[in-house]
């Protein structure tokens, strides 16, 4: 029987995503047999009251926990809100895991899950996740929480892309919501011509997730596997088309460059100096909470594509993972299951008015739609946009096991764009940093 560390390493070599099951068939020892997968029924609370600790930052989580506690007297969850992952939340979780005082369960986004698995920070919960439960989620979400054939988290939401825009400013400039990236640039030019202070969108140098999602949308595959070897291809042609396009927008001063969700960004939205936001389904609630005084002025449209045909990547999206040392995995999975697959759990989150997440359990989309008040969007049926976008998510995207190195490198380089750096150059540097980190972890890598 391999050690747990070796098990994890081999499992990651066996890859994430849709290819994992196939790879496990040829690397059975690496992926583990059905009898040695992670948390077991012995982790059960055996009917006795259980207290769980939970860290997260997703909008509406506090209300979800309150509703769960009210309906589950035998499992009580103590919630601590932490900074979002890229704003320090992941560092806090990693440090807690290393110190042995991590919460029982925590939120982690899809891109970072393989990294946490690679570091041994989360439990294999395969034995606590039935096939019937998996069927409740989008297959793409199940793929992204399955590594080496094992389940390491339960998906909360998918994150299909969307474009939010100020209807009044677009009308003033005489432009419609762009359907293609060519139209997006034309709209950017017209908006600026109509008002020199107006830009169509923002490039976030502190958050690479938009570039990643746009690359995914264009058919890139940053990570793949062949046998037990990872292939890393951050700078392929599909990605370069995206990065060159955004570099031109930045160089031509057609988009703003400022930190995501910062006071600076909020002020530009409030002043009407930023007229659009390339985001995802969850962004609808974020925007509503950020500029409530602009109620009725905003609308949501499908994110532009290169050929006008629907296509989307996923920008973020969260899961529930159980920390490695928790002795309460069964209760943690019960809580996560309730939060992600029951109408009560989804309704509690969306009804806060701060979350517009797209449930990873498709049957609950009508619940989310009914719970989200759309006054901010002039009564628009924004969930119909999300549903269409979710159906156009490109399949077979896999996240790599060292995304913290990838994102760290991208953020460092994006921060130097004003000093002569380029978006494409940042991706090239991140390719090298990612490969180096994966090799440092003992993984086989081509790239």
Coordinates of C-alpha atoms in Angstrom, one line a residue:
X1 CA 0.0 0.0 0.0
X2 CA 1.5 3.3 -1.0
X3 CA 2.0 6.1 1.6
X4 CA -0.6 8.8 1.6
X5 CA 1.9 11.3 0.1
X6 CA 2.8 8.9 -2.6
X7 CA -0.8 8.1 -3.2
X8 CA -1.6 11.8 -3.8
X9 CA 1.4 12.3 -6.0
X10 CA 0.5 9.3 -8.2
X11 CA -3.1 10.3 -8.2
X12 CA -2.2 13.7 -9.5
X13 CA 0.1 12.2 -12.1
X14 CA -3.0 10.2 -13.1
X15 CA -4.6 13.6 -13.9
X16 CA -7.7 15.6 -13.1
X17 CA -10.8 16.0 -15.1
X18 CA -12.6 13.9 -17.6
X19 CA -9.6 11.8 -18.4
X20 CA -9.0 10.7 -14.9
X21 CA -11.2 7.7 -14.9
X22 CA -9.6 6.4 -18.1
X23 CA -6.2 6.9 -16.7
X24 CA -7.1 5.2 -13.5
X25 CA -7.9 2.1 -15.4
X26 CA -4.3 1.9 -16.5
X27 CA -2.8 3.1 -13.2
X28 CA -5.0 1.4 -10.7
X29 CA -2.3 1.3 -8.0
X30 CA -1.8 5.0 -8.3
X31 CA -5.5 5.9 -8.1
X32 CA -6.4 3.4 -5.4
X33 CA -8.7 0.6 -5.4
X34 CA -12.3 0.9 -4.3
X35 CA -11.3 -0.3 -0.9
X36 CA -8.8 2.4 0.1
X37 CA -10.4 5.7 -0.8
X38 CA -10.1 8.3 1.9
X39 CA -12.8 9.1 4.5
X40 CA -14.8 6.2 5.6
X41 CA -18.1 5.6 7.4
X42 CA -16.0 5.4 10.5
X43 CA -15.9 9.2 10.4
X44 CA -19.6 9.2 11.1
X45 CA -21.0 11.1 13.9
X46 CA -22.9 8.0 15.0
X47 CA -26.0 10.0 15.7
X48 CA -24.2 12.1 18.4
X49 CA -24.2 15.9 18.1
X50 CA -21.3 17.2 16.0
X51 CA -19.8 20.7 15.8
X52 CA -18.1 21.7 12.6
X53 CA -15.9 24.6 11.8
X54 CA -16.2 26.1 8.3
X55 CA -14.3 28.8 6.5
X56 CA -15.4 30.6 3.4
X57 CA -16.2 33.9 1.7
X58 CA -18.9 33.2 -0.9
X59 CA -21.8 35.7 -0.8
X60 CA -24.7 34.5 1.3
X61 CA -22.8 31.9 3.2
X62 CA -23.6 33.2 6.6
X63 CA -27.3 32.8 5.9
X64 CA -26.8 29.3 4.5
X65 CA -25.1 28.2 7.7
X66 CA -27.8 29.8 9.8
X67 CA -30.5 27.9 7.9
X68 CA -28.6 24.6 8.1
X69 CA -28.1 25.0 11.9
X70 CA -31.8 25.7 12.4
X71 CA -32.7 22.5 10.6
X72 CA -30.0 20.2 11.8
X73 CA -29.8 20.1 15.6
X74 CA -27.3 17.3 15.5
X75 CA -24.8 19.1 13.3
X76 CA -23.9 22.7 14.2
X77 CA -21.6 24.7 12.0
X78 CA -19.5 27.6 13.2
X79 CA -18.8 29.8 10.2
X80 CA -15.8 32.1 9.9
X81 CA -15.7 34.5 6.9
X82 CA -12.2 34.8 5.5
X83 CA -10.9 36.9 2.6
X84 CA -11.5 35.5 -0.8
X85 CA -9.0 32.9 -1.9
X86 CA -6.8 35.1 -4.1
X87 CA -7.1 38.0 -1.6
X88 CA -5.4 35.9 1.1
X89 CA -8.0 33.2 1.9
X90 CA -5.9 30.4 0.4
X91 CA -2.8 31.5 2.2
X92 CA -4.8 31.5 5.5
X93 CA -6.1 28.0 4.8
X94 CA -2.7 26.6 3.8
X95 CA -1.1 28.0 6.9
X96 CA -3.8 26.6 9.1
X97 CA -3.4 23.2 7.5
X98 CA 0.3 23.2 8.1
X99 CA -0.2 24.4 11.7
X100 CA -2.8 21.6 12.3
X101 CA -5.7 23.9 13.2
X102 CA -7.5 24.0 9.9
X103 CA -11.3 24.1 9.9
X104 CA -13.2 20.9 9.2
X105 CA -14.5 22.2 5.9
X106 CA -13.7 25.1 3.7
X107 CA -14.5 26.6 0.3
X108 CA -12.0 26.3 -2.5
X109 CA -12.4 27.2 -6.1
X110 CA -12.0 24.6 -8.9
X111 CA -8.6 26.0 -10.1
X112 CA -7.1 25.7 -6.6
X113 CA -8.5 22.3 -5.7
X114 CA -5.7 20.2 -7.4
X115 CA -3.2 22.4 -5.7
X116 CA -4.7 21.7 -2.3
X117 CA -4.8 18.0 -3.1
X118 CA -1.2 18.1 -4.2
X119 CA -0.3 19.6 -0.9
X120 CA -2.2 17.0 1.0
X121 CA -4.5 19.6 2.5
X122 CA -7.8 17.9 1.8
X123 CA -9.4 14.5 2.3
X124 CA -10.4 12.0 -0.3
X125 CA -14.2 11.8 0.4
X126 CA -15.0 9.2 -2.3
X127 CA -16.7 6.8 0.1
X128 CA -19.0 9.5 1.4
X129 CA -20.2 10.6 -2.1
X130 CA -22.6 8.3 -3.8
X131 CA -23.2 7.9 -7.5
X132 CA -26.7 9.3 -7.0
X133 CA -25.3 12.4 -5.4
X134 CA -22.8 12.9 -8.2
X135 CA -25.7 12.7 -10.7
X136 CA -27.2 15.9 -9.2
X137 CA -24.3 18.0 -10.4
X138 CA -23.2 19.2 -13.8
X139 CA -20.7 16.7 -15.3
X140 CA -18.1 19.5 -15.8
X141 CA -18.3 20.3 -12.1
X142 CA -17.9 16.6 -11.1
X143 CA -15.0 16.3 -13.4
X144 CA -13.3 19.3 -11.8
X145 CA -13.7 17.8 -8.3
X146 CA -12.5 14.3 -9.3
X147 CA -8.7 13.7 -9.4
X148 CA -7.2 10.4 -10.1
X149 CA -10.6 8.9 -10.0
X150 CA -11.2 10.1 -6.4
X151 CA -13.6 12.7 -5.1
X152 CA -12.0 15.6 -3.2
X153 CA -14.8 18.1 -3.0
X154 CA -18.5 18.8 -3.6
X155 CA -19.3 21.5 -6.2
X156 CA -21.3 24.5 -5.1
X157 CA -21.6 26.5 -8.3
X158 CA -20.6 26.6 -11.9
X159 CA -19.4 29.9 -13.2
X160 CA -20.4 30.4 -16.9
X161 CA -19.1 33.7 -18.2
X162 CA -21.3 36.8 -18.9
X163 CA -20.9 40.4 -19.9
X164 CA -22.5 43.1 -17.7
X165 CA -23.0 46.6 -19.2
X166 CA -24.6 49.9 -18.5
X167 CA -27.6 50.2 -20.8
X168 CA -27.8 54.0 -20.6
X169 CA -24.1 54.5 -21.5
X170 CA -24.3 52.1 -24.3
X171 CA -27.4 53.8 -25.7
X172 CA -25.7 57.2 -25.4
X173 CA -22.8 55.9 -27.5
X174 CA -25.1 54.2 -30.0
X175 CA -23.8 50.7 -29.4
X176 CA -25.5 47.4 -28.6
X177 CA -24.2 44.7 -26.4
X178 CA -21.3 43.2 -28.4
X179 CA -21.7 39.6 -29.7
X180 CA -18.1 39.1 -30.9
X181 CA -14.8 40.3 -29.6
X182 CA -14.5 42.4 -32.8
X183 CA -17.7 44.1 -31.9
X184 CA -16.5 44.5 -28.3
X185 CA -13.5 46.5 -29.5
X186 CA -15.7 48.6 -31.8
X187 CA -18.0 49.3 -28.8
X188 CA -15.1 50.2 -26.7
X189 CA -14.0 52.8 -29.3
X190 CA -17.5 54.3 -29.6
X191 CA -18.0 54.5 -25.8
X192 CA -14.7 56.4 -25.5
X193 CA -15.6 58.6 -28.4
X194 CA -18.9 59.5 -26.8
X195 CA -17.2 60.3 -23.5
X196 CA -13.4 60.3 -23.2
X197 CA -13.7 59.2 -19.6
X198 CA -15.6 56.0 -20.4
X199 CA -14.1 52.6 -20.9
X200 CA -15.9 49.4 -21.7
X201 CA -14.3 47.1 -19.1
X202 CA -11.4 46.5 -16.8
X203 CA -8.3 44.4 -17.0
X204 CA -7.6 43.0 -13.5
X205 CA -3.8 42.7 -13.0
X206 CA -4.3 41.1 -9.6
X207 CA -6.6 38.3 -10.8
X208 CA -5.6 36.0 -13.7
X209 CA -8.9 34.2 -13.6
X210 CA -10.4 36.3 -16.4
X211 CA -7.6 35.6 -18.8
X212 CA -7.8 31.9 -17.8
X213 CA -11.5 31.8 -18.5
X214 CA -11.2 33.6 -21.8
X215 CA -8.4 31.2 -22.9
X216 CA -10.7 28.3 -21.9
X217 CA -13.5 29.9 -23.9
X218 CA -11.2 30.0 -27.0
X219 CA -10.5 26.3 -26.8
X220 CA -7.1 26.4 -24.9
X221 CA -6.1 23.5 -22.7
X222 CA -3.5 24.7 -20.2
X223 CA -3.1 21.3 -18.6
X224 CA -3.5 17.8 -19.9
X225 CA -2.0 14.4 -19.3
X226 CA -0.6 11.5 -21.2
X227 CA 0.0 8.5 -19.0
X228 CA 1.5 9.7 -15.8
X229 CA 3.0 12.8 -17.4
X230 CA 1.5 16.3 -17.3
X231 CA 1.5 18.5 -20.4
X232 CA 1.6 22.3 -19.6
X233 CA 0.6 24.6 -22.5
X234 CA -0.2 28.0 -21.1
X235 CA 1.1 29.9 -24.1
X236 CA -0.5 28.0 -27.0
X237 CA -2.1 29.7 -30.0
X238 CA -5.6 29.8 -28.5
X239 CA -4.3 31.7 -25.4
X240 CA -2.0 33.9 -27.4
X241 CA -5.0 35.1 -29.5
X242 CA -6.7 36.2 -26.2
X243 CA -3.6 37.8 -24.7
X244 CA -2.7 39.7 -27.8
X245 CA -6.2 41.0 -28.1
X246 CA -6.3 42.3 -24.5
X247 CA -2.8 43.7 -24.8
X248 CA -4.0 45.8 -27.7
X249 CA -7.0 47.0 -25.7
X250 CA -4.7 48.0 -22.9
X251 CA -2.1 49.6 -25.2
X252 CA -4.8 51.6 -27.0
X253 CA -6.3 52.7 -23.7
X254 CA -9.7 51.1 -24.4
X255 CA -10.0 49.3 -21.1
X256 CA -9.0 50.3 -17.6
X257 CA -6.4 48.4 -15.6
X258 CA -7.0 48.4 -11.9
X259 CA -7.3 45.8 -9.0
X260 CA -10.4 43.7 -9.0
X261 CA -13.2 44.8 -6.7
X262 CA -11.1 47.6 -5.3
X263 CA -12.3 51.0 -4.2
X264 CA -10.7 52.3 -7.3
X265 CA -12.8 50.0 -9.5
X266 CA -16.0 50.7 -7.5
X267 CA -15.5 54.4 -7.9
X268 CA -15.1 54.1 -11.6
X269 CA -18.3 52.2 -11.8
X270 CA -20.1 54.7 -9.6
X271 CA -18.9 57.6 -11.9
X272 CA -19.9 55.7 -15.0
X273 CA -16.3 55.8 -16.1
X274 CA -16.4 52.0 -16.4
X275 CA -19.4 50.9 -18.5
X276 CA -19.0 47.1 -18.5
X277 CA -17.7 44.1 -16.6
X278 CA -16.5 40.8 -18.2
X279 CA -17.5 38.4 -15.4
X280 CA -19.4 35.3 -14.6
X281 CA -22.8 34.3 -13.2
X282 CA -21.8 35.1 -9.7
X283 CA -20.8 38.6 -10.7
X284 CA -24.5 39.6 -11.0
X285 CA -24.8 39.7 -7.3
X286 CA -21.4 41.2 -6.8
X287 CA -22.2 44.1 -9.1
X288 CA -25.6 44.6 -7.5
X289 CA -24.0 44.9 -4.1
X290 CA -21.1 47.1 -5.3
X291 CA -23.1 49.9 -7.0
X292 CA -26.7 49.6 -5.6
X293 CA -27.4 53.2 -6.6
X294 CA -27.2 52.2 -10.2
X295 CA -30.2 50.0 -9.9
X296 CA -32.1 49.6 -13.2
X297 CA -29.2 50.8 -15.3
X298 CA -27.3 47.5 -15.8
X299 CA -28.1 44.5 -18.0
X300 CA -26.4 41.2 -18.7
X301 CA -25.5 39.7 -22.1
X302 CA -23.7 36.6 -23.2
X303 CA -20.0 37.1 -23.1
X304 CA -18.7 37.9 -26.6
X305 CA -17.1 35.1 -28.6
X306 CA -14.7 35.1 -31.5
X307 CA -17.1 33.8 -34.1
X308 CA -20.4 34.9 -32.7
X309 CA -21.4 31.3 -31.7
X310 CA -22.1 30.7 -28.0
X311 CA -19.0 29.6 -26.0
X312 CA -17.9 30.0 -22.4
X313 CA -15.2 29.0 -20.0
X314 CA -15.7 29.0 -16.3
X315 CA -14.5 32.0 -14.3
X316 CA -14.1 30.8 -10.7
X317 CA -16.7 28.5 -9.2
X318 CA -16.5 27.1 -5.7
X319 CA -16.5 23.8 -3.9
X320 CA -16.6 22.4 -0.4
X321 CA -13.5 20.5 0.7
X322 CA -12.8 18.6 3.9
X323 CA -9.5 19.4 5.5
X324 CA -7.0 16.5 5.9
X325 CA -7.1 16.3 9.7
X326 CA -10.8 16.6 10.3
X327 CA -12.4 13.7 12.1
X328 CA -15.8 14.8 11.1
X329 CA -15.8 14.1 7.4
X330 CA -19.2 12.5 7.3
X331 CA -20.9 15.5 9.0
X332 CA -18.9 17.9 6.8
X333 CA -20.1 16.1 3.6
X334 CA -23.7 16.1 5.0
X335 CA -23.5 19.9 5.4
X336 CA -21.9 20.4 2.0
X337 CA -24.5 18.2 0.4
X338 CA -27.3 20.2 2.0
X339 CA -25.7 23.5 1.0
X340 CA -25.2 22.5 -2.7
X341 CA -28.1 20.2 -3.6
X342 CA -31.2 21.2 -1.6
X343 CA -33.7 24.0 -2.5
X344 CA -33.4 25.2 1.1
X345 CA -29.7 25.6 0.9
X346 CA -29.7 27.4 -2.5
X347 CA -32.7 29.6 -1.5
X348 CA -31.0 30.6 1.7
X349 CA -27.9 31.8 -0.2
X350 CA -29.7 33.6 -3.1
X351 CA -32.4 35.2 -1.0
X352 CA -29.7 37.4 0.6
X353 CA -29.7 39.4 -2.5
X354 CA -25.9 39.4 -2.7
X355 CA -25.4 36.1 -4.6
X356 CA -26.4 35.3 -8.1
X357 CA -24.4 32.1 -8.3
X358 CA -25.3 29.4 -10.8
X359 CA -25.9 26.2 -8.9
X360 CA -23.8 23.2 -9.9
X361 CA -26.9 21.2 -9.4
X362 CA -29.0 22.1 -12.5
X363 CA -32.3 21.1 -11.0
X364 CA -31.9 24.0 -8.5
X365 CA -31.5 26.7 -11.1
X366 CA -35.2 27.6 -11.0
X367 CA -34.9 27.9 -7.2
X368 CA -32.0 30.4 -7.7
X369 CA -33.9 32.3 -10.4
X370 CA -36.9 32.6 -8.2
X371 CA -34.9 33.8 -5.2
X372 CA -32.8 36.5 -7.0
X373 CA -34.6 39.8 -7.3
X374 CA -33.7 41.4 -10.6
X375 CA -34.7 45.0 -10.0
X376 CA -31.1 46.0 -10.4
X377 CA -31.2 44.6 -13.9
X378 CA -34.5 46.2 -14.8
X379 CA -36.3 43.0 -14.2
X380 CA -34.3 41.1 -16.8
X381 CA -34.3 37.3 -16.7
X382 CA -30.6 37.1 -16.0
X383 CA -30.7 33.4 -15.2
X384 CA -31.8 32.6 -18.8
X385 CA -28.5 34.2 -19.9
X386 CA -26.6 32.1 -17.4
X387 CA -28.4 28.9 -18.4
X388 CA -27.5 29.4 -22.1
X389 CA -23.9 30.2 -21.1
X390 CA -23.6 27.1 -18.9
X391 CA -24.7 25.0 -21.9
X392 CA -21.9 26.4 -23.9
X393 CA -19.0 25.8 -21.5
X394 CA -16.2 24.2 -23.4
X395 CA -15.6 20.6 -22.1
X396 CA -12.4 18.8 -21.1
X397 CA -10.7 21.7 -19.3
X398 CA -8.3 20.5 -16.6
X399 CA -6.6 22.6 -13.9
X400 CA -3.0 21.8 -12.9
X401 CA -1.7 20.8 -9.5
X402 CA 0.4 23.9 -9.1
X403 CA -2.0 26.7 -9.9
X404 CA -0.7 28.8 -7.0
X405 CA 2.6 29.1 -8.9
X406 CA 0.8 29.8 -12.1
X407 CA -1.3 32.6 -10.7
X408 CA 1.5 34.0 -8.6
X409 CA 3.7 34.4 -11.6
X410 CA 0.8 35.9 -13.7
X411 CA 0.0 38.4 -11.0
X412 CA 3.6 39.5 -10.7
X413 CA 3.9 40.0 -14.4
X414 CA 0.6 41.6 -14.9
X415 CA 1.6 44.1 -12.2
X416 CA 4.5 45.2 -14.5
X417 CA 2.4 45.9 -17.6
X418 CA 2.8 49.6 -17.0
X419 CA 6.6 49.2 -17.0
X420 CA 6.7 47.6 -20.4
X421 CA 5.5 44.1 -19.8
X422 CA 3.0 42.4 -21.9
X423 CA 0.1 40.0 -21.3
X424 CA 1.6 37.4 -23.6
X425 CA 5.0 37.8 -21.9
X426 CA 3.3 37.2 -18.6
X427 CA 1.8 34.0 -19.8
X428 CA 5.2 32.8 -21.2
X429 CA 6.8 33.5 -17.8
X430 CA 4.0 31.7 -16.0
X431 CA 4.6 28.6 -18.2
X432 CA 8.1 28.4 -17.1
X433 CA 7.2 29.0 -13.4
X434 CA 4.5 26.4 -13.5
X435 CA 6.7 23.7 -15.1
X436 CA 9.5 24.4 -12.6
X437 CA 7.1 24.1 -9.6
X438 CA 5.5 20.9 -10.8
X439 CA 9.0 19.3 -11.4
X440 CA 9.9 20.6 -7.9
X441 CA 7.0 18.6 -6.5
X442 CA 8.3 15.5 -8.2
X443 CA 5.7 15.4 -11.0
X444 CA 6.5 14.3 -14.5
X445 CA 6.0 17.3 -16.9
X446 CA 6.3 18.1 -20.5
X447 CA 6.0 21.7 -21.5

